[in-house]
Amino acid sequence: MNKMVGYINRGLAMFTVSLSSFLVFCVIWQVISRYVIGKPSTITDELARYLFMWVALIGAAYTTGQKRHLAIDLLTMKLSGKRKLINEIVIQLAIAAFAFIVLVYGGTNLALKTLSTGQVTPALGLEMGYIYFCLPISGSLMIFYSAIFGYEKVAQLLSGNIPAAEAQQN
């Protein structure tokens, strides 16, 4: 399981870095075409906006997998032992619920509805529904990571394998 998570982490990192690099290239070209050449590129302007969406959402999924997402952990830091493990399980369930309801369910509905209307981007001519698929993809990845982390915490709780420093405080 850890090997598969490692492959997914590396794949997401490479994908996000590639998209970010291409995004930077588009922005640099936009600046050059606007101020040096005097004829702004409409394609790179639009492409940069959509790349930013993908970088932000796929990067958020990657960050979730690295356990480096934004968190307010005042309560978790004050807890120890079983209480801390239970709190961490509840947090993983909340992350998975949000990812499913908002990103997977809502994002899939948005993408499919947009595809059914046939809405296309002005400069690139891409169907907007495909651009919105970054929402359910990101949400699915977040659910995957939450399931892995939640499973680890549940297994730790059920086995009674609570770290010694935490067990002493309880």
GROMACS .gro file of N, CA, C and O in nm, residues 5-110:
model
  424
    5VAL      N    1   0.098   0.446  -0.267
    5VAL     CA    2   0.086   0.586  -0.224
    5VAL      C    3   0.209   0.664  -0.270
    5VAL      O    4   0.197   0.778  -0.317
    6GLY      N    5   0.326   0.603  -0.261
    6GLY     CA    6   0.449   0.668  -0.307
    6GLY      C    7   0.445   0.698  -0.455
    6GLY      O    8   0.486   0.807  -0.499
    7TYR      N    9   0.395   0.602  -0.535
    7TYR     CA   10   0.384   0.624  -0.680
    7TYR      C   11   0.285   0.737  -0.710
    7TYR      O   12   0.310   0.821  -0.796
    8ILE      N   13   0.173   0.737  -0.640
    8ILE     CA   14   0.074   0.842  -0.662
    8ILE      C   15   0.131   0.978  -0.621
    8ILE      O   16   0.113   1.077  -0.693
    9ASN      N   17   0.202   0.982  -0.509
    9ASN     CA   18   0.265   1.108  -0.466
    9ASN      C   19   0.363   1.160  -0.571
    9ASN      O   20   0.361   1.278  -0.604
   10ARG      N   21   0.449   1.072  -0.620
   10ARG     CA   22   0.546   1.115  -0.722
   10ARG      C   23   0.477   1.158  -0.851
   10ARG      O   24   0.515   1.258  -0.913
   11GLY      N   25   0.374   1.084  -0.890
   11GLY     CA   26   0.301   1.120  -1.011
   11GLY      C   27   0.232   1.255  -0.998
   11GLY      O   28   0.239   1.338  -1.090
   12LEU      N   29   0.169   1.278  -0.884
   12LEU     CA   30   0.104   1.407  -0.862
   12LEU      C   31   0.205   1.520  -0.855
   12LEU      O   32   0.181   1.630  -0.907
   13ALA      N   33   0.319   1.494  -0.792
   13ALA     CA   34   0.423   1.598  -0.783
   13ALA      C   35   0.472   1.634  -0.923
   13ALA      O   36   0.482   1.753  -0.957
   14MET      N   37   0.501   1.533  -1.005
   14MET     CA   38   0.550   1.560  -1.141
   14MET      C   39   0.443   1.631  -1.224
   14MET      O   40   0.473   1.724  -1.299
   15PHE      N   41   0.318   1.587  -1.210
   15PHE     CA   42   0.208   1.648  -1.285
   15PHE      C   43   0.190   1.795  -1.246
   15PHE      O   44   0.179   1.882  -1.331
   16THR      N   45   0.191   1.820  -1.116
   16THR     CA   46   0.172   1.957  -1.067
   16THR      C   47   0.289   2.047  -1.107
   16THR      O   48   0.268   2.162  -1.148
   17VAL      N   49   0.410   1.996  -1.097
   17VAL     CA   50   0.527   2.075  -1.137
   17VAL      C   51   0.523   2.103  -1.288
   17VAL      O   52   0.553   2.215  -1.332
   18SER      N   53   0.483   2.005  -1.366
   18SER     CA   54   0.472   2.024  -1.512
   18SER      C   55   0.369   2.131  -1.545
   18SER      O   56   0.394   2.220  -1.627
   19LEU      N   57   0.250   2.120  -1.482
   19LEU     CA   58   0.147   2.221  -1.507
   19LEU      C   59   0.193   2.359  -1.461
   19LEU      O   60   0.168   2.459  -1.529
   20SER      N   61   0.259   2.364  -1.346
   20SER     CA   62   0.309   2.493  -1.295
   20SER      C   63   0.412   2.553  -1.390
   20SER      O   64   0.410   2.675  -1.414
   21SER      N   65   0.501   2.471  -1.441
   21SER     CA   66   0.603   2.519  -1.536
   21SER      C   67   0.537   2.574  -1.662
   21SER      O   68   0.576   2.680  -1.712
   22PHE      N   69   0.440   2.501  -1.713
   22PHE     CA   70   0.371   2.546  -1.832
   22PHE      C   71   0.292   2.674  -1.804
   22PHE      O   72   0.287   2.765  -1.888
   23LEU      N   73   0.235   2.684  -1.685
   23LEU     CA   74   0.165   2.805  -1.643
   23LEU      C   75   0.260   2.925  -1.642
   23LEU      O   76   0.227   3.033  -1.693
   24VAL      N   77   0.378   2.907  -1.586
   24VAL     CA   78   0.478   3.016  -1.582
   24VAL      C   79   0.517   3.055  -1.724
   24VAL      O   80   0.527   3.174  -1.756
   25PHE      N   81   0.538   2.956  -1.810
   25PHE     CA   82   0.571   2.984  -1.949
   25PHE      C   83   0.461   3.067  -2.015
   25PHE      O   84   0.490   3.165  -2.086
   26CYS      N   85   0.334   3.028  -1.992
   26CYS     CA   86   0.222   3.102  -2.052
   26CYS      C   87   0.219   3.247  -2.004
   26CYS      O   88   0.197   3.339  -2.084
   27VAL      N   89   0.243   3.268  -1.875
   27VAL     CA   90   0.240   3.404  -1.820
   27VAL      C   91   0.356   3.486  -1.875
   27VAL      O   92   0.339   3.603  -1.912
   28ILE      N   93   0.474   3.427  -1.882
   28ILE     CA   94   0.591   3.499  -1.937
   28ILE      C   95   0.565   3.535  -2.083
   28ILE      O   96   0.590   3.648  -2.126
   29TRP      N   97   0.511   3.441  -2.159
   29TRP     CA   98   0.482   3.469  -2.299
   29TRP      C   99   0.375   3.578  -2.311
   29TRP      O  100   0.383   3.664  -2.399
   30GLN      N  101   0.278   3.577  -2.222
   30GLN     CA  102   0.174   3.680  -2.223
   30GLN      C  103   0.235   3.818  -2.201
   30GLN      O  104   0.200   3.914  -2.270
   31VAL      N  105   0.327   3.829  -2.108
   31VAL     CA  106   0.393   3.957  -2.080
   31VAL      C  107   0.477   4.000  -2.200
   31VAL      O  108   0.472   4.117  -2.243
   32ILE      N  109   0.554   3.907  -2.256
   32ILE     CA  110   0.638   3.940  -2.371
   32ILE      C  111   0.551   3.983  -2.491
   32ILE      O  112   0.580   4.084  -2.557
   33SER      N  113   0.445   3.906  -2.517
   33SER     CA  114   0.362   3.939  -2.634
   33SER      C  115   0.288   4.072  -2.614
   33SER      O  116   0.265   4.145  -2.710
   34ARG      N  117   0.253   4.105  -2.492
   34ARG     CA  118   0.181   4.230  -2.467
   34ARG      C  119   0.273   4.351  -2.471
   34ARG      O  120   0.242   4.452  -2.533
   35TYR      N  121   0.387   4.344  -2.400
   35TYR     CA  122   0.470   4.463  -2.382
   35TYR      C  123   0.587   4.473  -2.479
   35TYR      O  124   0.634   4.582  -2.506
   36VAL      N  125   0.638   4.361  -2.529
   36VAL     CA  126   0.751   4.366  -2.621
   36VAL      C  127   0.702   4.366  -2.766
   36VAL      O  128   0.740   4.451  -2.847
   37ILE      N  129   0.615   4.270  -2.797
   37ILE     CA  130   0.565   4.258  -2.934
   37ILE      C  131   0.451   4.357  -2.961
   37ILE      O  132   0.434   4.404  -3.073
   38GLY      N  133   0.374   4.387  -2.857
   38GLY     CA  134   0.264   4.481  -2.872
   38GLY      C  135   0.133   4.418  -2.917
   38GLY      O  136   0.037   4.487  -2.950
   39LYS      N  137   0.129   4.286  -2.923
   39LYS     CA  138   0.007   4.215  -2.963
   39LYS      C  139  -0.017   4.103  -2.863
   39LYS      O  140   0.042   3.995  -2.873
   40PRO      N  141  -0.102   4.125  -2.761
   40PRO     CA  142  -0.121   4.025  -2.656
   40PRO      C  143  -0.179   3.894  -2.708
   40PRO      O  144  -0.264   3.892  -2.796
   41SER      N  145  -0.129   3.786  -2.653
   41SER     CA  146  -0.174   3.653  -2.690
   41SER      C  147  -0.298   3.618  -2.609
   41SER      O  148  -0.292   3.605  -2.486
   42THR      N  149  -0.410   3.602  -2.676
   42THR     CA  150  -0.534   3.568  -2.606
   42THR      C  151  -0.535   3.421  -2.563
   42THR      O  152  -0.597   3.387  -2.462
   43ILE      N  153  -0.467   3.338  -2.636
   43ILE     CA  154  -0.466   3.195  -2.605
   43ILE      C  155  -0.393   3.169  -2.473
   43ILE      O  156  -0.444   3.097  -2.387
   44THR      N  157  -0.276   3.227  -2.455
   44THR     CA  158  -0.201   3.201  -2.331
   44THR      C  159  -0.268   3.265  -2.211
   44THR      O  160  -0.258   3.213  -2.100
   45ASP      N  161  -0.339   3.375  -2.230
   45ASP     CA  162  -0.412   3.437  -2.120
   45ASP      C  163  -0.519   3.342  -2.068
   45ASP      O  164  -0.530   3.318  -1.948
   46GLU      N  165  -0.596   3.289  -2.158
   46GLU     CA  166  -0.703   3.196  -2.120
   46GLU      C  167  -0.646   3.064  -2.067
   46GLU      O  168  -0.693   3.011  -1.966
   47LEU      N  169  -0.544   3.014  -2.132
   47LEU     CA  170  -0.483   2.888  -2.089
   47LEU      C  171  -0.424   2.901  -1.949
   47LEU      O  172  -0.436   2.809  -1.868
   48ALA      N  173  -0.364   3.015  -1.918
   48ALA     CA  174  -0.307   3.036  -1.785
   48ALA      C  175  -0.415   3.030  -1.677
   48ALA      O  176  -0.393   2.973  -1.570
   49ARG      N  177  -0.533   3.086  -1.705
   49ARG     CA  178  -0.643   3.080  -1.607
   49ARG      C  179  -0.685   2.937  -1.578
   49ARG      O  180  -0.705   2.900  -1.463
   50TYR      N  181  -0.697   2.857  -1.683
   50TYR     CA  182  -0.742   2.719  -1.663
   50TYR      C  183  -0.632   2.632  -1.602
   50TYR      O  184  -0.660   2.543  -1.522
   51LEU      N  185  -0.509   2.658  -1.640
   51LEU     CA  186  -0.397   2.585  -1.578
   51LEU      C  187  -0.388   2.616  -1.429
   51LEU      O  188  -0.360   2.528  -1.348
   52PHE      N  189  -0.415   2.740  -1.393
   52PHE     CA  190  -0.412   2.779  -1.252
   52PHE      C  191  -0.516   2.700  -1.173
   52PHE      O  192  -0.490   2.655  -1.060
   53MET      N  193  -0.635   2.681  -1.230
   53MET     CA  194  -0.738   2.600  -1.164
   53MET      C  195  -0.686   2.458  -1.138
   53MET      O  196  -0.700   2.405  -1.028
   54TRP      N  197  -0.630   2.398  -1.241
   54TRP     CA  198  -0.581   2.260  -1.228
   54TRP      C  199  -0.465   2.252  -1.129
   54TRP      O  200  -0.459   2.160  -1.046
   55VAL      N  201  -0.372   2.346  -1.136
   55VAL     CA  202  -0.257   2.345  -1.044
   55VAL      C  203  -0.306   2.359  -0.900
   55VAL      O  204  -0.261   2.287  -0.810
   56ALA      N  205  -0.399   2.451  -0.877
   56ALA     CA  206  -0.448   2.473  -0.741
   56ALA      C  207  -0.519   2.351  -0.686
   56ALA      O  208  -0.493   2.309  -0.572
   57LEU      N  209  -0.606   2.291  -0.763
   57LEU     CA  210  -0.685   2.179  -0.711
   57LEU      C  211  -0.605   2.049  -0.703
   57LEU      O  212  -0.614   1.977  -0.603
   58ILE      N  213  -0.527   2.019  -0.804
   58ILE     CA  214  -0.445   1.898  -0.797
   58ILE      C  215  -0.334   1.918  -0.693
   58ILE      O  216  -0.299   1.825  -0.620
   59GLY      N  217  -0.282   2.039  -0.683
   59GLY     CA  218  -0.185   2.069  -0.578
   59GLY      C  219  -0.245   2.056  -0.439
   59GLY      O  220  -0.178   2.011  -0.346
   60ALA      N  221  -0.371   2.091  -0.423
   60ALA     CA  222  -0.439   2.074  -0.294
   60ALA      C  223  -0.450   1.926  -0.259
   60ALA      O  224  -0.431   1.886  -0.143
   61ALA      N  225  -0.480   1.843  -0.358
   61ALA     CA  226  -0.486   1.699  -0.333
   61ALA      C  227  -0.348   1.645  -0.295
   61ALA      O  228  -0.335   1.565  -0.201
   62TYR      N  229  -0.246   1.690  -0.366
   62TYR     CA  230  -0.109   1.648  -0.334
   62TYR      C  231  -0.071   1.692  -0.193
   62TYR      O  232  -0.013   1.615  -0.116
   63THR      N  233  -0.106   1.813  -0.158
   63THR     CA  234  -0.076   1.866  -0.024
   63THR      C  235  -0.149   1.785   0.083
   63THR      O  236  -0.093   1.758   0.189
   64THR      N  237  -0.271   1.744   0.056
   64THR     CA  238  -0.344   1.659   0.149
   64THR      C  239  -0.269   1.528   0.169
   64THR      O  240  -0.257   1.479   0.281
   65GLY      N  241  -0.217   1.472   0.061
   65GLY     CA  242  -0.141   1.347   0.069
   65GLY      C  243  -0.011   1.361   0.144
   65GLY      O  244   0.040   1.264   0.201
   66GLN      N  245   0.044   1.482   0.149
   66GLN     CA  246   0.168   1.507   0.221
   66GLN      C  247   0.143   1.549   0.366
   66GLN      O  248   0.237   1.577   0.440
   67LYS      N  249   0.016   1.558   0.404
   67LYS     CA  250  -0.027   1.606   0.536
   67LYS      C  251   0.028   1.746   0.564
   67LYS      O  252   0.070   1.777   0.674
   68ARG      N  253   0.026   1.829   0.462
   68ARG     CA  254   0.075   1.965   0.475
   68ARG      C  255  -0.033   2.067   0.440
   68ARG      O  256  -0.003   2.181   0.412
   69HIS      N  257  -0.157   2.023   0.440
   69HIS     CA  258  -0.266   2.114   0.410
   69HIS      C  259  -0.291   2.207   0.528
   69HIS      O  260  -0.245   2.181   0.640
   70LEU      N  261  -0.362   2.313   0.500
   70LEU     CA  262  -0.393   2.410   0.604
   70LEU      C  263  -0.476   2.342   0.712
   70LEU      O  264  -0.574   2.275   0.682
   71ALA      N  265  -0.435   2.358   0.836
   71ALA     CA  266  -0.508   2.295   0.946
   71ALA      C  267  -0.502   2.384   1.069
   71ALA      O  268  -0.402   2.450   1.095
   72ILE      N  269  -0.610   2.383   1.141
   72ILE     CA  270  -0.614   2.448   1.272
   72ILE      C  271  -0.614   2.334   1.372
   72ILE      O  272  -0.714   2.265   1.390
   73ASP      N  273  -0.499   2.312   1.433
   73ASP     CA  274  -0.483   2.192   1.515
   73ASP      C  275  -0.465   2.223   1.663
   73ASP      O  276  -0.400   2.148   1.735
   74LEU      N  277  -0.525   2.331   1.708
   74LEU     CA  278  -0.515   2.366   1.850
   74LEU      C  279  -0.572   2.256   1.938
   74LEU      O  280  -0.512   2.218   2.039
   75LEU      N  281  -0.688   2.204   1.902
   75LEU     CA  282  -0.751   2.098   1.981
   75LEU      C  283  -0.668   1.970   1.973
   75LEU      O  284  -0.641   1.906   2.075
   76THR      N  285  -0.627   1.934   1.854
   76THR     CA  286  -0.550   1.811   1.835
   76THR      C  287  -0.420   1.816   1.914
   76THR      O  288  -0.377   1.715   1.971
   77MET      N  289  -0.356   1.931   1.919
   77MET     CA  290  -0.229   1.942   1.992
   77MET      C  291  -0.249   1.926   2.143
   77MET      O  292  -0.159   1.879   2.213
   78LYS      N  293  -0.365   1.961   2.194
   78LYS     CA  294  -0.391   1.950   2.337
   78LYS      C  295  -0.434   1.810   2.378
   78LYS      O  296  -0.429   1.774   2.495
   79LEU      N  297  -0.479   1.730   2.280
   79LEU     CA  298  -0.524   1.594   2.309
   79LEU      C  299  -0.407   1.497   2.305
   79LEU      O  300  -0.303   1.525   2.248
   80SER      N  301  -0.430   1.380   2.365
   80SER     CA  302  -0.327   1.275   2.360
   80SER      C  303  -0.396   1.140   2.366
   80SER      O  304  -0.515   1.129   2.397
   81GLY      N  305  -0.320   1.038   2.335
   81GLY     CA  306  -0.368   0.901   2.344
   81GLY      C  307  -0.486   0.872   2.254
   81GLY      O  308  -0.490   0.913   2.138
   82LYS      N  309  -0.583   0.799   2.309
   82LYS     CA  310  -0.701   0.758   2.232
   82LYS      C  311  -0.782   0.878   2.185
   82LYS      O  312  -0.835   0.877   2.074
   83ARG      N  313  -0.792   0.979   2.269
   83ARG     CA  314  -0.870   1.097   2.230
   83ARG      C  315  -0.810   1.164   2.105
   83ARG      O  316  -0.882   1.210   2.018
   84LYS      N  317  -0.680   1.169   2.101
   84LYS     CA  318  -0.614   1.229   1.985
   84LYS      C  319  -0.638   1.145   1.860
   84LYS      O  320  -0.667   1.199   1.753
   85LEU      N  321  -0.627   1.013   1.872
   85LEU     CA  322  -0.652   0.926   1.758
   85LEU      C  323  -0.795   0.939   1.708
   85LEU      O  324  -0.819   0.947   1.587
   86ILE      N  325  -0.890   0.942   1.800
   86ILE     CA  326  -1.031   0.957   1.761
   86ILE      C  327  -1.053   1.091   1.693
   86ILE      O  328  -1.122   1.100   1.590
   87ASN      N  329  -0.993   1.196   1.745
   87ASN     CA  330  -1.004   1.328   1.683
   87ASN      C  331  -0.945   1.327   1.541
   87ASN      O  332  -1.004   1.383   1.449
   88GLU      N  333  -0.833   1.261   1.523
   88GLU     CA  334  -0.770   1.253   1.390
   88GLU      C  335  -0.856   1.172   1.293
   88GLU      O  336  -0.862   1.204   1.174
   89ILE      N  337  -0.924   1.069   1.343
   89ILE     CA  338  -1.016   0.992   1.257
   89ILE      C  339  -1.133   1.078   1.215
   89ILE      O  340  -1.173   1.078   1.098
   90VAL      N  341  -1.189   1.154   1.309
   90VAL     CA  342  -1.301   1.244   1.277
   90VAL      C  343  -1.258   1.348   1.174
   90VAL      O  344  -1.334   1.380   1.081
   91ILE      N  345  -1.138   1.399   1.188
   91ILE     CA  346  -1.087   1.496   1.091
   91ILE      C  347  -1.077   1.434   0.952
   91ILE      O  348  -1.117   1.495   0.852
   92GLN      N  349  -1.026   1.311   0.942
   92GLN     CA  350  -1.017   1.245   0.812
   92GLN      C  351  -1.156   1.220   0.752
   92GLN      O  352  -1.175   1.234   0.631
   93LEU      N  353  -1.252   1.186   0.838
   93LEU     CA  354  -1.389   1.169   0.790
   93LEU      C  355  -1.447   1.300   0.739
   93LEU      O  356  -1.516   1.303   0.637
   94ALA      N  357  -1.417   1.411   0.807
   94ALA     CA  358  -1.465   1.542   0.763
   94ALA      C  359  -1.402   1.582   0.630
   94ALA      O  360  -1.471   1.635   0.542
   95ILE      N  361  -1.273   1.555   0.616
   95ILE     CA  362  -1.206   1.586   0.489
   95ILE      C  363  -1.268   1.505   0.376
   95ILE      O  364  -1.298   1.557   0.269
   96ALA      N  365  -1.291   1.375   0.401
   96ALA     CA  366  -1.350   1.288   0.298
   96ALA      C  367  -1.492   1.332   0.264
   96ALA      O  368  -1.531   1.333   0.147
   97ALA      N  369  -1.570   1.371   0.366
   97ALA     CA  370  -1.707   1.415   0.341
   97ALA      C  371  -1.709   1.542   0.257
   97ALA      O  372  -1.785   1.553   0.160
   98PHE      N  373  -1.624   1.638   0.292
   98PHE     CA  374  -1.616   1.762   0.214
   98PHE      C  375  -1.573   1.732   0.071
   98PHE      O  376  -1.633   1.781  -0.025
   99ALA      N  377  -1.470   1.651   0.057
   99ALA     CA  378  -1.418   1.618  -0.077
   99ALA      C  379  -1.525   1.550  -0.161
   99ALA      O  380  -1.540   1.578  -0.280
  100PHE      N  381  -1.603   1.461  -0.097
  100PHE     CA  382  -1.706   1.391  -0.174
  100PHE      C  383  -1.820   1.484  -0.211
  100PHE      O  384  -1.859   1.493  -0.327
  101ILE      N  385  -1.875   1.553  -0.113
  101ILE     CA  386  -1.995   1.635  -0.137
  101ILE      C  387  -1.965   1.752  -0.230
  101ILE      O  388  -2.034   1.774  -0.330
  102VAL      N  389  -1.861   1.827  -0.199
  102VAL     CA  390  -1.834   1.949  -0.275
  102VAL      C  391  -1.757   1.920  -0.404
  102VAL      O  392  -1.798   1.964  -0.513
  103LEU      N  393  -1.648   1.846  -0.392
  103LEU     CA  394  -1.561   1.830  -0.509
  103LEU      C  395  -1.607   1.719  -0.603
  103LEU      O  396  -1.619   1.741  -0.724
  104VAL      N  397  -1.632   1.599  -0.550
  104VAL     CA  398  -1.669   1.489  -0.638
  104VAL      C  399  -1.813   1.504  -0.687
  104VAL      O  400  -1.837   1.509  -0.808
  105TYR      N  401  -1.907   1.509  -0.595
  105TYR     CA  402  -2.048   1.518  -0.634
  105TYR      C  403  -2.078   1.650  -0.705
  105TYR      O  404  -2.128   1.652  -0.817
  106GLY      N  405  -2.046   1.761  -0.638
  106GLY     CA  406  -2.074   1.891  -0.697
  106GLY      C  407  -1.993   1.917  -0.823
  106GLY      O  408  -2.045   1.970  -0.922
  107GLY      N  409  -1.865   1.881  -0.820
  107GLY     CA  410  -1.780   1.902  -0.937
  107GLY      C  411  -1.821   1.819  -1.057
  107GLY      O  412  -1.818   1.865  -1.172
  108THR      N  413  -1.860   1.694  -1.031
  108THR     CA  414  -1.906   1.609  -1.141
  108THR      C  415  -2.035   1.664  -1.201
  108THR      O  416  -2.050   1.669  -1.324
  109ASN      N  417  -2.128   1.705  -1.115
  109ASN     CA  418  -2.252   1.765  -1.166
  109ASN      C  419  -2.223   1.890  -1.249
  109ASN      O  420  -2.280   1.908  -1.357
  110LEU      N  421  -2.134   1.975  -1.199
  110LEU     CA  422  -2.097   2.097  -1.273
  110LEU      C  423  -2.037   2.062  -1.408
  110LEU      O  424  -2.076   2.119  -1.512
   0.00000   0.00000   0.00000
